């Protein structure tokens, strides 16, 4: 993934692709999550979770084709680069806006439960998303209705360009789950085995 990131960042800097969401330094969480998921589970990514698709069997060639929007792209260039999705691996495209995938994932999870499916939805976000209204809506709905959804927050201590201590007064991000009556688990996001163990 690091080699892919390095090459895609170089192509983006050269103007050969329009956008690339690098995941350097944040590879462990999506890899562990991809390994922990069952085939029927759905993924609602944020910016840096490309590896989940690859771990779940999405073809690398098709993945890269999406960055170029060429004929190998499943969406034929009708989606912004680095916004991969694939029905075959149950992953929706992420939105460039911060946090709308969270209530979408909870709604999908609620529908899964209503259909008596064993599937779960996994939604990703960054620490800055926990200050967005969509985060609070998703948490409230998930807790109240018991939606089978896991919200994974990758805390890199920066909300775009604002440090964590300037965007939240919470001691940790995980503690925010308690306000909604949900378990919140804090884990070292650079440790693949630790992340896999809590999933």
mmCIF file of N, CA, C and O in Angstrom, residues 76-125:
data_model
loop_
_atom_site.group_PDB
_atom_site.id
_atom_site.type_symbol
_atom_site.label_atom_id
_atom_site.label_comp_id
_atom_site.label_asym_id
_atom_site.label_seq_id
_atom_site.Cartn_x
_atom_site.Cartn_y
_atom_site.Cartn_z
ATOM 1 N N UNK A 76 -16.557 4.218 -15.072
ATOM 2 C CA UNK A 76 -16.227 4.866 -16.348
ATOM 3 C C UNK A 76 -15.947 6.359 -16.209
ATOM 4 O O UNK A 76 -16.375 7.172 -17.017
ATOM 5 N N UNK A 77 -15.246 6.723 -15.140
ATOM 6 C CA UNK A 77 -14.845 8.113 -14.959
ATOM 7 C C UNK A 77 -15.923 9.039 -14.440
ATOM 8 O O UNK A 77 -15.743 10.252 -14.432
ATOM 9 N N UNK A 78 -17.032 8.493 -13.969
ATOM 10 C CA UNK A 78 -18.130 9.346 -13.490
ATOM 11 C C UNK A 78 -18.070 9.612 -11.989
ATOM 12 O O UNK A 78 -19.040 10.068 -11.406
ATOM 13 N N UNK A 79 -16.954 9.333 -11.395
ATOM 14 C CA UNK A 79 -16.777 9.595 -9.963
ATOM 15 C C UNK A 79 -15.408 10.230 -9.789
ATOM 16 O O UNK A 79 -14.471 9.943 -10.530
ATOM 17 N N UNK A 80 -15.298 11.105 -8.793
ATOM 18 C CA UNK A 80 -14.028 11.763 -8.525
ATOM 19 C C UNK A 80 -12.936 10.721 -8.241
ATOM 20 O O UNK A 80 -13.207 9.698 -7.619
ATOM 21 N N UNK A 81 -11.697 10.955 -8.700
ATOM 22 C CA UNK A 81 -10.625 10.002 -8.414
ATOM 23 C C UNK A 81 -10.492 9.736 -6.912
ATOM 24 O O UNK A 81 -10.741 10.611 -6.087
ATOM 25 N N UNK A 82 -10.096 8.520 -6.587
ATOM 26 C CA UNK A 82 -9.865 8.068 -5.217
ATOM 27 C C UNK A 82 -11.157 7.888 -4.412
ATOM 28 O O UNK A 82 -11.132 7.825 -3.204
ATOM 29 N N UNK A 83 -12.272 7.803 -5.119
ATOM 30 C CA UNK A 83 -13.573 7.558 -4.478
ATOM 31 C C UNK A 83 -14.080 6.182 -4.927
ATOM 32 O O UNK A 83 -15.177 6.030 -5.443
ATOM 33 N N UNK A 84 -13.240 5.173 -4.723
ATOM 34 C CA UNK A 84 -13.561 3.831 -5.188
ATOM 35 C C UNK A 84 -14.769 3.256 -4.459
ATOM 36 O O UNK A 84 -15.012 3.548 -3.292
ATOM 37 N N UNK A 85 -15.493 2.422 -5.183
ATOM 38 C CA UNK A 85 -16.579 1.645 -4.595
ATOM 39 C C UNK A 85 -16.649 0.342 -5.367
ATOM 40 O O UNK A 85 -16.164 0.259 -6.488
ATOM 41 N N UNK A 86 -17.234 -0.656 -4.734
ATOM 42 C CA UNK A 86 -17.355 -1.934 -5.409
ATOM 43 C C UNK A 86 -18.413 -2.803 -4.766
ATOM 44 O O UNK A 86 -18.274 -3.177 -3.608
ATOM 45 N N UNK A 87 -19.463 -3.068 -5.501
ATOM 46 C CA UNK A 87 -20.539 -3.922 -4.992
ATOM 47 C C UNK A 87 -20.017 -5.322 -4.644
ATOM 48 O O UNK A 87 -20.456 -5.938 -3.692
ATOM 49 N N UNK A 88 -19.050 -5.807 -5.410
ATOM 50 C CA UNK A 88 -18.514 -7.149 -5.193
ATOM 51 C C UNK A 88 -17.875 -7.305 -3.817
ATOM 52 O O UNK A 88 -17.865 -8.392 -3.243
ATOM 53 N N UNK A 89 -17.343 -6.212 -3.274
ATOM 54 C CA UNK A 89 -16.734 -6.256 -1.940
ATOM 55 C C UNK A 89 -17.552 -5.463 -0.917
ATOM 56 O O UNK A 89 -17.079 -5.148 0.167
ATOM 57 N N UNK A 90 -18.779 -5.127 -1.301
ATOM 58 C CA UNK A 90 -19.720 -4.424 -0.409
ATOM 59 C C UNK A 90 -19.131 -3.138 0.171
ATOM 60 O O UNK A 90 -19.188 -2.901 1.374
ATOM 61 N N UNK A 91 -18.609 -2.308 -0.701
ATOM 62 C CA UNK A 91 -18.086 -1.018 -0.250
ATOM 63 C C UNK A 91 -18.696 0.097 -1.074
ATOM 64 O O UNK A 91 -18.664 0.064 -2.299
ATOM 65 N N UNK A 92 -19.241 1.093 -0.376
ATOM 66 C CA UNK A 92 -19.790 2.262 -1.045
ATOM 67 C C UNK A 92 -18.686 3.298 -1.207
ATOM 68 O O UNK A 92 -17.646 3.222 -0.552
ATOM 69 N N UNK A 93 -18.889 4.266 -2.056
ATOM 70 C CA UNK A 93 -17.935 5.344 -2.229
ATOM 71 C C UNK A 93 -18.001 6.289 -1.038
ATOM 72 O O UNK A 93 -19.059 6.513 -0.461
ATOM 73 N N UNK A 94 -16.871 6.833 -0.695
ATOM 74 C CA UNK A 94 -16.887 7.846 0.355
ATOM 75 C C UNK A 94 -17.244 9.193 -0.254
ATOM 76 O O UNK A 94 -17.163 9.393 -1.458
ATOM 77 N N UNK A 95 -17.663 10.083 0.588
ATOM 78 C CA UNK A 95 -18.008 11.430 0.163
ATOM 79 C C UNK A 95 -16.875 12.368 0.540
ATOM 80 O O UNK A 95 -16.235 12.189 1.573
ATOM 81 N N UNK A 96 -16.633 13.374 -0.263
ATOM 82 C CA UNK A 96 -15.598 14.345 0.086
ATOM 83 C C UNK A 96 -16.005 15.220 1.266
ATOM 84 O O UNK A 96 -15.170 15.878 1.858
ATOM 85 N N UNK A 97 -17.275 15.239 1.598
ATOM 86 C CA UNK A 97 -17.728 15.966 2.786
ATOM 87 C C UNK A 97 -17.355 15.156 4.021
ATOM 88 O O UNK A 97 -17.196 13.946 3.967
ATOM 89 N N UNK A 98 -17.235 15.817 5.139
ATOM 90 C CA UNK A 98 -16.854 15.147 6.377
ATOM 91 C C UNK A 98 -18.076 14.573 7.082
ATOM 92 O O UNK A 98 -18.996 15.306 7.430
ATOM 93 N N UNK A 99 -18.121 13.274 7.232
ATOM 94 C CA UNK A 99 -19.044 12.492 8.078
ATOM 95 C C UNK A 99 -20.390 12.055 7.518
ATOM 96 O O UNK A 99 -21.122 11.374 8.226
ATOM 97 N N UNK A 100 -20.805 12.340 6.280
ATOM 98 C CA UNK A 100 -22.132 11.883 5.868
ATOM 99 C C UNK A 100 -22.261 10.361 5.777
ATOM 100 O O UNK A 100 -23.360 9.821 5.823
ATOM 101 N N UNK A 101 -21.132 9.664 5.664
ATOM 102 C CA UNK A 101 -21.173 8.208 5.591
ATOM 103 C C UNK A 101 -21.622 7.570 6.905
ATOM 104 O O UNK A 101 -22.085 6.429 6.920
ATOM 105 N N UNK A 102 -21.538 8.297 8.008
ATOM 106 C CA UNK A 102 -21.883 7.721 9.313
ATOM 107 C C UNK A 102 -23.381 7.443 9.448
ATOM 108 O O UNK A 102 -23.770 6.306 9.739
ATOM 109 N N UNK A 103 -24.272 8.412 9.235
ATOM 110 C CA UNK A 103 -25.700 8.073 9.298
ATOM 111 C C UNK A 103 -26.123 7.130 8.172
ATOM 112 O O UNK A 103 -27.042 6.324 8.356
ATOM 113 N N UNK A 104 -25.447 7.191 7.027
ATOM 114 C CA UNK A 104 -25.762 6.254 5.951
ATOM 115 C C UNK A 104 -25.464 4.818 6.399
ATOM 116 O O UNK A 104 -26.249 3.896 6.158
ATOM 117 N N UNK A 105 -24.344 4.617 7.047
ATOM 118 C CA UNK A 105 -23.969 3.283 7.524
ATOM 119 C C UNK A 105 -24.932 2.788 8.588
ATOM 120 O O UNK A 105 -25.330 1.619 8.587
ATOM 121 N N UNK A 106 -25.309 3.673 9.485
ATOM 122 C CA UNK A 106 -26.250 3.281 10.542
ATOM 123 C C UNK A 106 -27.604 2.932 9.933
ATOM 124 O O UNK A 106 -28.238 1.946 10.328
ATOM 125 N N UNK A 107 -28.052 3.697 8.952
ATOM 126 C CA UNK A 107 -29.315 3.383 8.278
ATOM 127 C C UNK A 107 -29.252 2.043 7.565
ATOM 128 O O UNK A 107 -30.195 1.244 7.623
ATOM 129 N N UNK A 108 -28.132 1.774 6.900
ATOM 130 C CA UNK A 108 -27.960 0.478 6.234
ATOM 131 C C UNK A 108 -27.946 -0.652 7.259
ATOM 132 O O UNK A 108 -28.549 -1.714 7.038
ATOM 133 N N UNK A 109 -27.282 -0.432 8.381
ATOM 134 C CA UNK A 109 -27.231 -1.447 9.440
ATOM 135 C C UNK A 109 -28.625 -1.715 10.002
ATOM 136 O O UNK A 109 -29.003 -2.864 10.259
ATOM 137 N N UNK A 110 -29.383 -0.653 10.184
ATOM 138 C CA UNK A 110 -30.754 -0.807 10.703
ATOM 139 C C UNK A 110 -31.592 -1.624 9.714
ATOM 140 O O UNK A 110 -32.351 -2.508 10.110
ATOM 141 N N UNK A 111 -31.418 -1.368 8.407
ATOM 142 C CA UNK A 111 -32.136 -2.127 7.387
ATOM 143 C C UNK A 111 -31.698 -3.593 7.393
ATOM 144 O O UNK A 111 -32.520 -4.498 7.217
ATOM 145 N N UNK A 112 -30.419 -3.843 7.615
ATOM 146 C CA UNK A 112 -29.920 -5.220 7.701
ATOM 147 C C UNK A 112 -30.586 -5.956 8.860
ATOM 148 O O UNK A 112 -30.995 -7.107 8.725
ATOM 149 N N UNK A 113 -30.676 -5.268 9.985
ATOM 150 C CA UNK A 113 -31.321 -5.888 11.150
ATOM 151 C C UNK A 113 -32.796 -6.146 10.879
ATOM 152 O O UNK A 113 -33.331 -7.200 11.217
ATOM 153 N N UNK A 114 -33.463 -5.199 10.219
ATOM 154 C CA UNK A 114 -34.885 -5.364 9.910
ATOM 155 C C UNK A 114 -35.112 -6.547 8.981
ATOM 156 O O UNK A 114 -36.148 -7.215 9.054
ATOM 157 N N UNK A 115 -34.135 -6.830 8.127
ATOM 158 C CA UNK A 115 -34.231 -7.979 7.211
ATOM 159 C C UNK A 115 -33.728 -9.272 7.853
ATOM 160 O O UNK A 115 -33.621 -10.287 7.183
ATOM 161 N N UNK A 116 -33.357 -9.188 9.109
ATOM 162 C CA UNK A 116 -32.836 -10.322 9.870
ATOM 163 C C UNK A 116 -31.570 -10.897 9.243
ATOM 164 O O UNK A 116 -31.339 -12.105 9.242
ATOM 165 N N UNK A 117 -30.769 -10.009 8.718
ATOM 166 C CA UNK A 117 -29.482 -10.388 8.141
ATOM 167 C C UNK A 117 -28.438 -10.418 9.252
ATOM 168 O O UNK A 117 -28.523 -9.674 10.229
ATOM 169 N N UNK A 118 -27.430 -11.247 9.081
ATOM 170 C CA UNK A 118 -26.325 -11.304 10.041
ATOM 171 C C UNK A 118 -25.248 -10.278 9.717
ATOM 172 O O UNK A 118 -24.261 -10.161 10.441
ATOM 173 N N UNK A 119 -25.432 -9.529 8.640
ATOM 174 C CA UNK A 119 -24.432 -8.552 8.204
ATOM 175 C C UNK A 119 -24.374 -7.360 9.146
ATOM 176 O O UNK A 119 -25.337 -7.040 9.843
ATOM 177 N N UNK A 120 -23.223 -6.719 9.147
ATOM 178 C CA UNK A 120 -23.038 -5.471 9.883
ATOM 179 C C UNK A 120 -22.511 -4.422 8.922
ATOM 180 O O UNK A 120 -22.002 -4.747 7.842
ATOM 181 N N UNK A 121 -22.614 -3.176 9.317
ATOM 182 C CA UNK A 121 -22.030 -2.074 8.557
ATOM 183 C C UNK A 121 -20.875 -1.508 9.371
ATOM 184 O O UNK A 121 -20.964 -1.405 10.597
ATOM 185 N N UNK A 122 -19.809 -1.162 8.685
ATOM 186 C CA UNK A 122 -18.658 -0.540 9.327
ATOM 187 C C UNK A 122 -18.459 0.816 8.669
ATOM 188 O O UNK A 122 -18.357 0.909 7.447
ATOM 189 N N UNK A 123 -18.429 1.837 9.490
ATOM 190 C CA UNK A 123 -18.221 3.195 8.984
ATOM 191 C C UNK A 123 -16.925 3.749 9.561
ATOM 192 O O UNK A 123 -16.621 3.530 10.736
ATOM 193 N N UNK A 124 -16.198 4.449 8.745
ATOM 194 C CA UNK A 124 -14.945 5.065 9.170
ATOM 195 C C UNK A 124 -15.094 6.576 9.239
ATOM 196 O O UNK A 124 -15.860 7.173 8.486
ATOM 197 N N UNK A 125 -14.327 7.170 10.118
ATOM 198 C CA UNK A 125 -14.259 8.625 10.181
ATOM 199 C C UNK A 125 -12.932 9.014 10.819
ATOM 200 O O UNK A 125 -12.241 8.183 11.403
#
